[in-house]
mmCIF file of C-alpha atoms in Angstrom:
data_model
loop_
_atom_site.group_PDB
_atom_site.id
_atom_site.type_symbol
_atom_site.label_atom_id
_atom_site.label_comp_id
_atom_site.label_asym_id
_atom_site.label_seq_id
_atom_site.Cartn_x
_atom_site.Cartn_y
_atom_site.Cartn_z
ATOM 1 C CA MET A 11 -151.128 -79.718 47.216
ATOM 2 C CA ASP A 12 -150.862 -76.456 45.843
ATOM 3 C CA LEU A 13 -147.352 -76.078 46.833
ATOM 4 C CA VAL A 14 -146.280 -78.457 44.231
ATOM 5 C CA TYR A 15 -147.571 -76.260 41.755
ATOM 6 C CA TRP A 16 -145.372 -73.177 43.031
ATOM 7 C CA ILE A 17 -142.487 -75.177 43.017
ATOM 8 C CA TRP A 18 -143.333 -76.220 39.093
ATOM 9 C CA LEU A 19 -143.870 -72.675 38.193
ATOM 10 C CA SER A 20 -140.517 -71.449 39.654
ATOM 11 C CA LEU A 21 -138.909 -74.231 38.047
ATOM 12 C CA ARG A 22 -140.552 -73.381 34.559
ATOM 13 C CA CYS A 23 -139.824 -69.538 34.747
ATOM 14 C CA GLY A 24 -136.167 -69.719 36.282
ATOM 15 C CA ALA A 25 -134.591 -67.132 39.071
ATOM 16 C CA GLY A 26 -134.719 -63.784 38.494
ATOM 17 C CA SER A 27 -137.562 -63.586 35.942
ATOM 18 C CA GLU A 28 -140.533 -61.625 35.843
ATOM 19 C CA LEU A 29 -142.604 -64.113 33.946
ATOM 20 C CA GLY A 30 -144.184 -65.816 36.878
ATOM 21 C CA SER A 31 -145.168 -62.506 38.147
ATOM 22 C CA TYR A 32 -146.722 -61.691 34.447
ATOM 23 C CA LEU A 33 -148.413 -65.184 34.388
ATOM 24 C CA LEU A 34 -150.292 -64.531 37.822
ATOM 25 C CA ARG A 35 -151.682 -61.409 36.803
ATOM 26 C CA HIS A 36 -153.570 -63.324 34.130
ATOM 27 C CA PHE A 37 -154.128 -66.428 36.333
ATOM 28 C CA ASN A 38 -155.422 -66.740 39.660
ATOM 29 C CA THR A 39 -152.791 -69.548 40.858
ATOM 30 C CA PRO A 40 -149.936 -71.363 39.359
ATOM 31 C CA LYS A 41 -152.327 -74.492 39.293
ATOM 32 C CA GLU A 42 -154.705 -72.467 37.020
ATOM 33 C CA ILE A 43 -151.462 -71.921 34.944
ATOM 34 C CA TYR A 44 -150.453 -75.525 35.048
ATOM 35 C CA GLU A 45 -153.956 -76.613 34.118
ATOM 36 C CA ALA A 46 -154.304 -74.074 31.014
ATOM 37 C CA ASP A 47 -154.454 -75.297 27.517
ATOM 38 C CA ARG A 48 -152.240 -74.347 24.785
ATOM 39 C CA LEU A 49 -154.886 -71.764 22.963
ATOM 40 C CA THR A 50 -155.216 -69.991 26.330
ATOM 41 C CA LEU A 51 -151.631 -69.868 26.964
ATOM 42 C CA GLN A 52 -150.902 -68.308 23.624
ATOM 43 C CA SER A 53 -153.392 -65.847 23.794
ATOM 44 C CA ILE A 54 -151.373 -64.227 26.275
ATOM 45 C CA ASP A 55 -148.973 -61.308 24.964
ATOM 46 C CA GLY A 56 -145.413 -62.319 25.234
ATOM 47 C CA ILE A 57 -145.781 -65.767 25.200
ATOM 48 C CA ASN A 58 -143.450 -67.412 22.593
ATOM 49 C CA GLU A 59 -142.713 -70.951 21.625
ATOM 50 C CA ASP A 60 -140.135 -71.279 24.232
ATOM 51 C CA ILE A 61 -142.030 -70.405 27.010
ATOM 52 C CA LEU A 62 -145.240 -72.119 25.735
ATOM 53 C CA ALA A 63 -142.869 -75.336 25.378
ATOM 54 C CA ALA A 64 -141.687 -74.665 29.308
ATOM 55 C CA LEU A 65 -145.345 -74.218 30.324
ATOM 56 C CA LEU A 66 -146.759 -77.163 28.542
ATOM 57 C CA ASP A 67 -144.344 -79.581 30.257
ATOM 58 C CA ARG A 68 -146.684 -80.790 32.872
ATOM 59 C CA ASP A 69 -144.160 -83.313 34.618
ATOM 60 C CA LEU A 70 -144.380 -82.708 38.239
ATOM 61 C CA SER A 71 -142.132 -85.401 39.351
ATOM 62 C CA LEU A 72 -139.129 -83.098 40.026
ATOM 63 C CA SER A 73 -141.454 -80.616 41.827
ATOM 64 C CA TYR A 74 -142.801 -83.385 43.883
ATOM 65 C CA ARG A 75 -139.196 -84.815 45.045
ATOM 66 C CA ILE A 76 -138.245 -81.302 46.134
ATOM 67 C CA LEU A 77 -141.359 -81.077 48.056
ATOM 68 C CA GLU A 78 -140.844 -84.539 49.587
ATOM 69 C CA TYR A 79 -137.054 -83.671 50.257
ATOM 70 C CA CYS A 80 -138.081 -79.914 52.162
ATOM 71 C CA GLU A 81 -140.487 -81.717 54.550
ATOM 72 C CA ARG A 82 -138.239 -84.548 55.341
ATOM 73 C CA VAL A 83 -135.310 -82.363 56.433
ATOM 74 C CA ASN A 84 -137.546 -79.450 57.538
ATOM 75 C CA VAL A 85 -136.906 -76.542 54.888
ATOM 76 C CA GLY A 86 -139.691 -73.830 54.628
ATOM 77 C CA ILE A 87 -141.012 -73.061 51.456
ATOM 78 C CA MET A 88 -142.504 -69.481 51.230
ATOM 79 C CA THR A 89 -144.489 -68.605 48.458
ATOM 80 C CA ALA A 90 -145.596 -65.119 47.097
ATOM 81 C CA ALA A 91 -149.073 -65.901 48.322
ATOM 82 C CA SER A 92 -147.997 -66.612 51.637
ATOM 83 C CA PRO A 93 -148.804 -64.175 54.660
ATOM 84 C CA VAL A 94 -145.362 -64.118 55.746
ATOM 85 C CA TYR A 95 -143.617 -63.133 52.588
ATOM 86 C CA PRO A 96 -142.252 -59.774 52.813
ATOM 87 C CA ASP A 97 -144.165 -56.845 51.362
ATOM 88 C CA ARG A 98 -140.981 -55.481 50.673
ATOM 89 C CA LEU A 99 -139.878 -58.293 48.189
ATOM 90 C CA ARG A 100 -143.755 -58.008 46.732
ATOM 91 C CA ASN A 101 -142.530 -54.542 45.443
ATOM 92 C CA ILE A 102 -139.376 -55.215 43.662
ATOM 93 C CA HIS A 103 -138.672 -56.030 40.224
ATOM 94 C CA ALA A 104 -138.685 -59.821 39.285
ATOM 95 C CA LYS A 105 -140.006 -61.014 42.813
ATOM 96 C CA PRO A 106 -139.125 -64.585 43.514
ATOM 97 C CA LEU A 107 -142.076 -66.662 43.217
ATOM 98 C CA LEU A 108 -140.805 -68.761 46.108
ATOM 99 C CA LEU A 109 -138.373 -68.940 48.785
ATOM 100 C CA TYR A 110 -136.567 -71.846 50.446
ATOM 101 C CA TYR A 111 -135.405 -71.347 53.885
ATOM 102 C CA ARG A 112 -134.138 -72.875 57.143
ATOM 103 C CA GLY A 113 -134.198 -71.298 60.427
ATOM 104 C CA ARG A 114 -136.476 -68.825 61.795
ATOM 105 C CA ILE A 115 -138.166 -66.310 60.048
ATOM 106 C CA PRO A 116 -138.771 -63.233 61.722
ATOM 107 C CA ASP A 117 -141.707 -60.437 61.009
ATOM 108 C CA ILE A 118 -139.430 -58.904 58.214
ATOM 109 C CA ASP A 119 -141.609 -55.915 57.269
ATOM 110 C CA ASP A 120 -141.794 -54.934 61.195
ATOM 111 C CA ASN A 121 -138.002 -55.099 61.560
ATOM 112 C CA VAL A 122 -135.145 -52.984 60.566
ATOM 113 C CA LEU A 123 -132.984 -54.962 57.905
ATOM 114 C CA ILE A 124 -129.302 -53.902 56.992
ATOM 115 C CA ALA A 125 -127.323 -55.528 54.049
ATOM 116 C CA CYS A 126 -123.544 -55.638 54.956
ATOM 117 C CA VAL A 127 -122.069 -56.330 51.917
ATOM 118 C CA GLY A 128 -118.186 -55.989 50.467
ATOM 119 C CA THR A 129 -115.346 -57.558 48.585
ATOM 120 C CA ARG A 130 -113.923 -61.109 49.386
ATOM 121 C CA LYS A 131 -110.394 -59.980 49.128
ATOM 122 C CA CYS A 132 -110.732 -57.597 52.087
ATOM 123 C CA SER A 133 -108.214 -56.136 54.235
ATOM 124 C CA ALA A 134 -107.834 -56.839 58.275
ATOM 125 C CA ALA A 135 -109.379 -53.506 58.916
ATOM 126 C CA GLY A 136 -112.433 -54.319 56.632
ATOM 127 C CA ILE A 137 -112.757 -57.740 58.575
ATOM 128 C CA ALA A 138 -112.609 -55.849 61.905
ATOM 129 C CA ALA A 139 -115.383 -52.966 60.636
ATOM 130 C CA ALA A 140 -117.425 -55.562 59.334
ATOM 131 C CA LYS A 141 -117.500 -57.541 62.554
ATOM 132 C CA ARG A 142 -118.147 -54.282 64.604
ATOM 133 C CA LEU A 143 -120.921 -53.497 62.366
ATOM 134 C CA GLY A 144 -122.556 -56.615 62.463
ATOM 135 C CA ALA A 145 -122.572 -56.607 66.197
ATOM 136 C CA GLU A 146 -123.643 -52.944 66.849
ATOM 137 C CA LEU A 147 -126.280 -53.434 64.455
ATOM 138 C CA ALA A 148 -127.522 -56.469 66.158
ATOM 139 C CA ARG A 149 -127.037 -55.001 69.580
ATOM 140 C CA ALA A 150 -129.476 -52.141 68.719
ATOM 141 C CA GLY A 151 -132.090 -54.386 67.254
ATOM 142 C CA ALA A 152 -131.590 -54.487 63.491
ATOM 143 C CA VAL A 153 -131.516 -57.833 61.485
ATOM 144 C CA VAL A 154 -128.092 -58.135 59.602
ATOM 145 C CA VAL A 155 -128.432 -59.547 55.839
ATOM 146 C CA SER A 156 -125.498 -60.492 53.640
ATOM 147 C CA GLY A 157 -124.636 -63.191 51.279
ATOM 148 C CA MET A 158 -122.428 -65.726 53.072
ATOM 149 C CA ALA A 159 -119.262 -65.088 50.658
ATOM 150 C CA LEU A 160 -115.700 -64.987 52.322
ATOM 151 C CA GLY A 161 -114.382 -61.538 53.829
ATOM 152 C CA ILE A 162 -116.713 -58.807 54.582
ATOM 153 C CA ASP A 163 -120.081 -61.010 54.484
ATOM 154 C CA THR A 164 -118.482 -63.886 56.685
ATOM 155 C CA ALA A 165 -117.609 -60.963 59.179
ATOM 156 C CA ALA A 166 -120.791 -59.242 59.319
ATOM 157 C CA HIS A 167 -122.803 -62.805 59.986
ATOM 158 C CA GLU A 168 -120.447 -63.638 62.428
ATOM 159 C CA GLY A 169 -120.550 -60.249 64.237
ATOM 160 C CA ALA A 170 -124.344 -60.379 64.314
ATOM 161 C CA LEU A 171 -124.005 -64.012 65.742
ATOM 162 C CA ALA A 172 -121.554 -63.034 68.529
ATOM 163 C CA ALA A 173 -123.746 -60.295 69.742
ATOM 164 C CA GLY A 174 -126.766 -62.712 70.111
ATOM 165 C CA GLY A 175 -128.671 -60.988 67.069
ATOM 166 C CA HIS A 176 -130.472 -62.404 64.126
ATOM 167 C CA THR A 177 -128.728 -62.889 60.796
ATOM 168 C CA ILE A 178 -130.133 -63.600 57.444
ATOM 169 C CA ALA A 179 -127.781 -65.352 54.611
ATOM 170 C CA VAL A 180 -129.317 -65.058 51.038
ATOM 171 C CA LEU A 181 -127.596 -67.735 49.096
ATOM 172 C CA GLY A 182 -126.646 -68.130 45.268
ATOM 173 C CA CYS A 183 -127.256 -71.696 45.282
ATOM 174 C CA GLY A 184 -129.695 -74.562 46.746
ATOM 175 C CA ILE A 185 -130.238 -74.684 50.279
ATOM 176 C CA ASP A 186 -128.647 -78.047 50.722
ATOM 177 C CA ARG A 187 -125.153 -76.694 49.399
ATOM 178 C CA VAL A 188 -122.405 -75.646 51.418
ATOM 179 C CA TYR A 189 -120.873 -72.627 49.529
ATOM 180 C CA PRO A 190 -118.219 -71.473 50.361
ATOM 181 C CA LEU A 191 -117.010 -74.810 51.912
ATOM 182 C CA GLU A 192 -114.847 -72.860 54.286
ATOM 183 C CA ASN A 193 -118.465 -71.437 55.645
ATOM 184 C CA ARG A 194 -119.651 -74.984 56.757
ATOM 185 C CA LYS A 195 -119.992 -74.266 60.447
ATOM 186 C CA LEU A 196 -121.067 -70.856 60.157
ATOM 187 C CA MET A 197 -124.152 -71.944 57.987
ATOM 188 C CA GLU A 198 -125.143 -74.710 60.588
ATOM 189 C CA VAL A 199 -124.931 -71.958 63.127
ATOM 190 C CA ILE A 200 -127.254 -69.582 61.025
ATOM 191 C CA ALA A 201 -129.683 -72.172 60.416
ATOM 192 C CA GLU A 202 -130.223 -72.738 64.356
ATOM 193 C CA ARG A 203 -129.964 -69.152 65.418
ATOM 194 C CA GLY A 204 -130.567 -67.104 62.062
ATOM 195 C CA THR A 205 -132.179 -68.027 58.526
ATOM 196 C CA LEU A 206 -130.710 -69.124 55.308
ATOM 197 C CA MET A 207 -132.435 -68.212 52.244
ATOM 198 C CA THR A 208 -132.781 -68.531 48.702
ATOM 199 C CA GLU A 209 -134.805 -69.021 45.447
ATOM 200 C CA TYR A 210 -132.889 -71.861 44.186
ATOM 201 C CA ALA A 211 -134.109 -75.501 44.167
ATOM 202 C CA PRO A 212 -132.367 -77.794 46.444
ATOM 203 C CA GLY A 213 -129.690 -79.394 44.244
ATOM 204 C CA SER A 214 -128.938 -76.435 42.536
ATOM 205 C CA ASP A 215 -125.012 -76.007 42.936
ATOM 206 C CA PRO A 216 -123.445 -72.296 42.911
ATOM 207 C CA ASP A 217 -122.970 -70.741 39.592
ATOM 208 C CA GLY A 218 -121.035 -67.401 38.858
ATOM 209 C CA LYS A 219 -124.315 -66.308 37.055
ATOM 210 C CA HIS A 220 -126.593 -66.764 40.018
ATOM 211 C CA PHE A 221 -124.918 -64.297 42.401
ATOM 212 C CA PRO A 222 -126.040 -60.780 40.229
ATOM 213 C CA ILE A 223 -129.793 -62.466 40.154
ATOM 214 C CA ARG A 224 -129.444 -63.478 43.952
ATOM 215 C CA ASN A 225 -128.427 -59.624 45.003
ATOM 216 C CA ARG A 226 -131.709 -58.060 44.250
ATOM 217 C CA ILE A 227 -133.434 -60.064 46.943
ATOM 218 C CA LEU A 228 -130.538 -59.372 49.191
ATOM 219 C CA SER A 229 -131.136 -55.556 49.006
ATOM 220 C CA GLY A 230 -134.735 -55.837 48.522
ATOM 221 C CA LEU A 231 -135.400 -57.266 51.914
ATOM 222 C CA CYS A 232 -133.817 -54.541 53.503
ATOM 223 C CA GLN A 233 -134.199 -50.705 54.058
ATOM 224 C CA GLY A 234 -130.592 -50.271 53.467
ATOM 225 C CA THR A 235 -127.500 -51.323 52.432
ATOM 226 C CA VAL A 236 -124.290 -50.576 53.692
ATOM 227 C CA VAL A 237 -120.863 -51.270 51.720
ATOM 228 C CA VAL A 238 -117.941 -51.833 53.674
ATOM 229 C CA GLU A 239 -115.058 -52.618 51.322
ATOM 230 C CA ALA A 240 -114.878 -52.766 47.637
ATOM 231 C CA ASP A 241 -112.737 -52.532 44.786
ATOM 232 C CA PRO A 242 -114.204 -51.013 41.565
ATOM 233 C CA TYR A 243 -114.590 -54.294 40.068
ATOM 234 C CA SER A 244 -116.340 -56.173 43.209
ATOM 235 C CA GLY A 245 -119.717 -57.702 43.085
ATOM 236 C CA SER A 246 -120.942 -56.201 46.209
ATOM 237 C CA LEU A 247 -121.184 -52.888 43.573
ATOM 238 C CA ILE A 248 -123.987 -55.018 42.210
ATOM 239 C CA THR A 249 -125.880 -55.041 45.665
ATOM 240 C CA ALA A 250 -125.604 -51.620 45.738
ATOM 241 C CA ARG A 251 -126.918 -50.652 42.285
ATOM 242 C CA ALA A 252 -129.784 -53.059 43.156
ATOM 243 C CA ALA A 253 -130.841 -51.067 46.203
ATOM 244 C CA ARG A 254 -130.531 -47.691 44.263
ATOM 245 C CA LYS A 255 -133.178 -49.165 41.773
ATOM 246 C CA GLN A 256 -135.180 -50.473 44.405
ATOM 247 C CA GLY A 257 -135.500 -47.019 46.182
ATOM 248 C CA ARG A 258 -133.483 -48.047 49.562
ATOM 249 C CA ASP A 259 -130.858 -46.431 51.426
ATOM 250 C CA LEU A 260 -127.297 -46.790 50.474
ATOM 251 C CA PHE A 261 -124.545 -46.346 52.956
ATOM 252 C CA ALA A 262 -120.401 -46.768 52.459
ATOM 253 C CA PHE A 263 -117.491 -46.892 54.605
ATOM 254 C CA PRO A 264 -114.744 -44.315 53.753
ATOM 255 C CA GLY A 265 -111.208 -45.363 52.926
ATOM 256 C CA ASN A 266 -107.812 -44.679 51.637
ATOM 257 C CA PRO A 267 -108.341 -43.446 48.127
ATOM 258 C CA GLU A 268 -104.580 -45.003 47.537
ATOM 259 C CA ASP A 269 -105.971 -48.316 48.949
ATOM 260 C CA ARG A 270 -107.923 -50.224 45.835
ATOM 261 C CA ARG A 271 -110.290 -51.840 48.313
ATOM 262 C CA ALA A 272 -111.714 -48.491 49.072
ATOM 263 C CA GLN A 273 -112.069 -47.433 45.738
ATOM 264 C CA GLY A 274 -115.543 -48.765 45.184
ATOM 265 C CA THR A 275 -117.068 -47.244 48.508
ATOM 266 C CA ASN A 276 -115.553 -43.971 48.017
ATOM 267 C CA MET A 277 -116.973 -43.850 44.536
ATOM 268 C CA LEU A 278 -120.405 -44.722 46.173
ATOM 269 C CA ILE A 279 -119.970 -41.776 48.763
ATOM 270 C CA ARG A 280 -119.403 -39.257 46.009
ATOM 271 C CA GLU A 281 -122.301 -40.326 44.258
ATOM 272 C CA GLY A 282 -124.632 -39.942 46.931
ATOM 273 C CA ALA A 283 -124.260 -42.837 49.350
ATOM 274 C CA LYS A 284 -124.142 -41.561 53.072
ATOM 275 C CA LEU A 285 -120.890 -41.786 54.650
ATOM 276 C CA VAL A 286 -120.752 -43.912 57.766
ATOM 277 C CA THR A 287 -118.106 -45.315 60.142
ATOM 278 C CA CYS A 288 -120.397 -47.178 62.709
ATOM 279 C CA ALA A 289 -124.072 -48.305 63.250
ATOM 280 C CA ALA A 290 -125.236 -45.435 64.994
ATOM 281 C CA ASP A 291 -124.777 -43.653 61.529
ATOM 282 C CA ILE A 292 -126.978 -46.163 59.867
ATOM 283 C CA LEU A 293 -129.473 -46.674 62.586
ATOM 284 C CA ASP A 294 -130.102 -42.851 63.016
ATOM 285 C CA GLU A 295 -131.963 -42.966 59.840
ATOM 286 C CA TYR A 296 -134.718 -45.889 61.495
ATOM 287 C CA GLU A 297 -134.681 -45.312 65.096
ATOM 288 C CA LEU A 298 -137.889 -42.770 65.100
ATOM 289 C CA LEU A 299 -139.911 -45.111 62.644
ATOM 290 C CA TYR A 300 -139.251 -48.307 64.267
ATOM 291 C CA PRO A 301 -138.921 -47.038 68.156
ATOM 292 C CA HIS A 302 -140.288 -50.272 69.161
ATOM 293 C CA ARG A 303 -137.184 -52.367 67.361
ATOM 294 C CA ILE A 304 -134.409 -49.893 67.472
ATOM 295 C CA PHE A 305 -132.445 -49.044 70.680
ATOM 296 C CA THR A 306 -129.359 -46.977 69.670
ATOM 297 C CA GLU A 307 -128.749 -46.397 73.199
ATOM 298 C CA ARG A 308 -127.393 -50.005 73.334
ATOM 299 C CA ILE A 309 -124.266 -49.149 71.341
ATOM 300 C CA PRO A 310 -121.674 -46.442 71.357
ATOM 301 C CA ARG A 311 -122.020 -43.194 69.183
ATOM 302 C CA CYS A 312 -119.342 -42.703 66.498
ATOM 303 C CA SER A 313 -115.918 -41.174 67.630
ATOM 304 C CA SER A 314 -116.855 -38.367 65.041
ATOM 305 C CA ARG A 315 -120.413 -37.602 64.281
ATOM 306 C CA LEU A 316 -120.916 -37.340 60.222
ATOM 307 C CA GLY A 317 -124.263 -35.569 60.103
ATOM 308 C CA ARG A 318 -127.643 -37.034 59.815
ATOM 309 C CA ALA A 319 -128.204 -36.267 56.104
ATOM 310 C CA ARG A 320 -129.554 -39.579 54.857
ATOM 311 C CA SER A 321 -129.107 -40.239 51.026
ATOM 312 C CA ALA A 322 -132.159 -39.835 48.952
ATOM 313 C CA PRO A 323 -133.682 -43.013 47.482
ATOM 314 C CA VAL A 324 -134.494 -42.932 43.794
ATOM 315 C CA ALA A 325 -138.116 -44.109 44.190
ATOM 316 C CA ALA A 326 -138.780 -44.755 48.138
ATOM 317 C CA GLU A 327 -141.024 -47.818 48.633
ATOM 318 C CA LYS A 328 -143.573 -47.700 51.557
ATOM 319 C CA GLU A 329 -143.615 -50.931 53.721
ATOM 320 C CA SER A 330 -146.218 -52.384 55.667
ATOM 321 C CA ARG A 331 -145.754 -53.901 58.875
ATOM 322 C CA PRO A 332 -148.341 -56.864 59.870
ATOM 323 C CA ALA A 333 -148.203 -58.443 63.186
ATOM 324 C CA PHE A 334 -145.541 -60.821 64.489
ATOM 325 C CA VAL A 335 -145.447 -64.007 62.488
ATOM 326 C CA GLN A 336 -144.430 -67.430 64.254
ATOM 327 C CA ALA A 337 -141.026 -68.519 63.428
ATOM 328 C CA LYS A 338 -139.869 -71.919 61.812
ATOM 329 C CA ASN A 339 -137.097 -73.866 63.420
ATOM 330 C CA SER A 340 -135.081 -76.394 61.724
ATOM 331 C CA GLY A 341 -131.719 -78.075 62.138
ATOM 332 C CA LYS A 342 -128.405 -78.601 60.682
ATOM 333 C CA ILE A 343 -127.285 -78.809 56.907
ATOM 334 C CA VAL A 344 -127.973 -81.821 55.256
ATOM 335 C CA GLY A 345 -126.590 -82.778 51.935
ATOM 336 C CA GLU A 346 -123.228 -83.835 50.210
ATOM 337 C CA ASP A 347 -120.600 -81.432 49.461
ATOM 338 C CA PRO A 348 -120.378 -80.404 45.879
ATOM 339 C CA ALA A 349 -117.137 -80.292 44.173
ATOM 340 C CA ILE A 350 -117.120 -76.498 43.470
ATOM 341 C CA ALA A 351 -114.450 -74.536 41.885
ATOM 342 C CA LYS A 352 -113.964 -71.256 43.508
ATOM 343 C CA THR A 353 -115.866 -68.375 41.536
ATOM 344 C CA GLU A 354 -114.996 -64.862 42.074
ATOM 345 C CA GLN A 355 -118.077 -62.205 41.045
ATOM 346 C CA SER A 356 -115.851 -59.314 39.685
ATOM 347 C CA GLU A 357 -118.590 -57.799 37.628
ATOM 348 C CA SER A 358 -117.831 -53.834 37.759
ATOM 349 C CA LEU A 359 -120.619 -51.244 38.353
ATOM 350 C CA THR A 360 -120.579 -47.810 37.626
ATOM 351 C CA LEU A 361 -123.149 -45.561 39.332
ATOM 352 C CA ARG A 362 -121.938 -42.555 37.311
ATOM 353 C CA ARG A 363 -123.451 -41.494 34.131
ATOM 354 C CA PRO A 364 -122.578 -44.252 31.684
ATOM 355 C CA ARG A 365 -120.148 -43.805 28.680
ATOM 356 C CA ARG A 366 -121.180 -45.260 25.536
ATOM 357 C CA ARG A 367 -119.162 -48.120 24.212
ATOM 358 C CA THR A 368 -118.323 -49.755 20.906
ATOM 359 C CA ASP A 369 -115.779 -51.990 21.210
ATOM 360 C CA THR A 370 -118.094 -55.272 21.374
ATOM 361 C CA GLU A 371 -114.507 -57.243 20.717
ATOM 362 C CA SER A 372 -114.214 -57.299 24.387
ATOM 363 C CA LEU A 373 -117.364 -58.876 25.064
ATOM 364 C CA GLY A 374 -117.890 -62.780 24.755
ATOM 365 C CA GLU A 375 -120.058 -64.459 21.964
ATOM 366 C CA TRP A 376 -123.201 -64.698 24.177
ATOM 367 C CA GLU A 377 -122.823 -61.097 25.494
ATOM 368 C CA ARG A 378 -122.795 -60.025 21.951
ATOM 369 C CA THR A 379 -125.746 -61.831 20.596
ATOM 370 C CA VAL A 380 -127.824 -60.462 23.543
ATOM 371 C CA LEU A 381 -126.858 -56.699 22.571
ATOM 372 C CA SER A 382 -127.428 -57.356 19.017
ATOM 373 C CA VAL A 383 -130.821 -57.804 19.406
ATOM 374 C CA ILE A 384 -131.665 -54.640 21.621
ATOM 375 C CA SER A 385 -132.252 -51.503 19.409
ATOM 376 C CA GLU A 386 -134.660 -49.666 21.620
ATOM 377 C CA THR A 387 -135.804 -49.561 25.075
ATOM 378 C CA MET A 388 -136.724 -53.217 25.869
ATOM 379 C CA SER A 389 -137.560 -55.336 29.190
ATOM 380 C CA ALA A 390 -136.126 -58.248 30.140
ATOM 381 C CA GLU A 391 -138.782 -60.524 28.804
ATOM 382 C CA GLU A 392 -138.718 -59.004 25.544
ATOM 383 C CA ILE A 393 -135.227 -59.273 25.192
ATOM 384 C CA ALA A 394 -135.361 -63.251 25.974
ATOM 385 C CA ALA A 395 -137.943 -63.308 23.155
ATOM 386 C CA ALA A 396 -136.012 -61.715 20.653
ATOM 387 C CA VAL A 397 -132.929 -63.752 21.469
ATOM 388 C CA CYS A 398 -135.096 -67.101 21.478
ATOM 389 C CA ARG A 399 -136.070 -65.807 17.828
ATOM 390 C CA ARG A 400 -132.630 -65.337 16.787
ATOM 391 C CA THR A 401 -131.023 -68.732 18.463
ATOM 392 C CA GLY A 402 -133.907 -70.802 18.984
ATOM 393 C CA ALA A 403 -133.315 -70.927 23.112
ATOM 394 C CA CYS A 404 -133.036 -68.499 25.621
ATOM 395 C CA ASP A 405 -131.574 -69.343 29.373
ATOM 396 C CA MET A 406 -133.183 -66.632 31.612
ATOM 397 C CA GLY A 407 -130.772 -66.787 34.130
ATOM 398 C CA ALA A 408 -127.733 -66.935 31.542
ATOM 399 C CA LEU A 409 -129.469 -63.662 29.942
ATOM 400 C CA LEU A 410 -129.886 -61.547 33.161
ATOM 401 C CA SER A 411 -126.064 -62.110 33.830
ATOM 402 C CA ALA A 412 -125.262 -60.750 30.357
ATOM 403 C CA LEU A 413 -127.298 -57.804 30.787
ATOM 404 C CA THR A 414 -125.775 -57.083 33.904
ATOM 405 C CA MET A 415 -122.439 -57.324 32.199
ATOM 406 C CA LEU A 416 -123.430 -55.435 29.285
ATOM 407 C CA GLU A 417 -124.889 -52.679 31.877
ATOM 408 C CA ILE A 418 -121.617 -52.262 33.749
ATOM 409 C CA SER A 419 -119.490 -52.383 30.722
ATOM 410 C CA GLY A 420 -121.315 -49.506 29.297
ATOM 411 C CA PHE A 421 -123.265 -51.036 26.597
ATOM 412 C CA LEU A 422 -126.865 -50.633 28.017
ATOM 413 C CA LEU A 423 -128.595 -48.455 30.718
ATOM 414 C CA ALA A 424 -130.948 -50.238 33.098
ATOM 415 C CA GLU A 425 -134.025 -47.856 33.531
ATOM 416 C CA PRO A 426 -136.960 -48.168 36.122
ATOM 417 C CA GLY A 427 -139.578 -51.033 35.471
ATOM 418 C CA GLY A 428 -137.070 -53.412 34.722
ATOM 419 C CA ASN A 429 -136.142 -52.126 31.295
ATOM 420 C CA TYR A 430 -132.849 -51.761 29.223
ATOM 421 C CA ARG A 431 -132.043 -49.028 26.766
ATOM 422 C CA PRO A 432 -128.873 -49.275 24.337
ATOM 423 C CA LEU A 433 -126.334 -46.294 24.743
#
């Protein structure tokens, strides 16, 4: 079965890696990669000894166990070769090789998807705004996408469900893990009435480094991302940064400049995000493009119209819209509760012109090691190879997390195409 080779390749490459897509430009299928001998693999530029060792590990036992589990509990697996794989994701950097999901998969490319994100430590007003926004977006026909975190994410999911709409939760853990534990019931409802989605294999516990990697999928699925509340160190600003890099529209709710929870959103507005106060402000951008999906007459107009000027994406992507896809239904969450300490995603993101940093004392040993190998503009894979040469090993997830931290701390500049340049 070809599916087992997709699982094998995703495990060998790791989440957030461009390696799988790179290999599939040299081979037709994951099975061909699996069957390739050492000399064939060595002939490919960029394949170092660590990558080679991973690809020559032909043990399929874990892949078969994952496949058997998914079949047993009705978890869907959507590969990059599947006709239902969204074109929007095909065009992003480091597209996921496969996605595990529970629930119904709408025809993503023929619908308007809006990511609604914000801080966990939000105000009561922020909760109310996110719930109202989720409900209005859903009522008008949009699909609401968020990350299942406490605070703004949870409120947006709940608002969409309350309005009878579809919501997609993109997880930073395995499909069998409940995180945060407080959202067990919400996850069950979304599995029945919406979609749970993740690139992490069943059994993967949540980890702080997973969430920045996950965010590219959250924003990549959507035409636009709206940030409701965010302090300057909110992880939701990483999603905003991903949306900008992917050429997506960016929206933000304004707030009191004296309130720290509004400083991140106000910063986004200053730097080009469209100021919004209701769903109609967002959907005005899409109702003419999707007249068969978006019906703004179902929702109230904002009390004060804010104009129709849209934020200009960095590099707009064209989406193709295939025919409607049959949805898959699934049941409730299964699996035991992991003993998980609460982790807060507190990376800072600055969309202003970056300032050069030299005080590496604030960095951890791993970040300093990664920074030390970057002397010129390099891709993540080139950086990984350099780290491997220096240390003997390199975990791609940990590397991407370090690159994110170095970028938002002012040591690196992320450039188009997944490259990084030292400042």
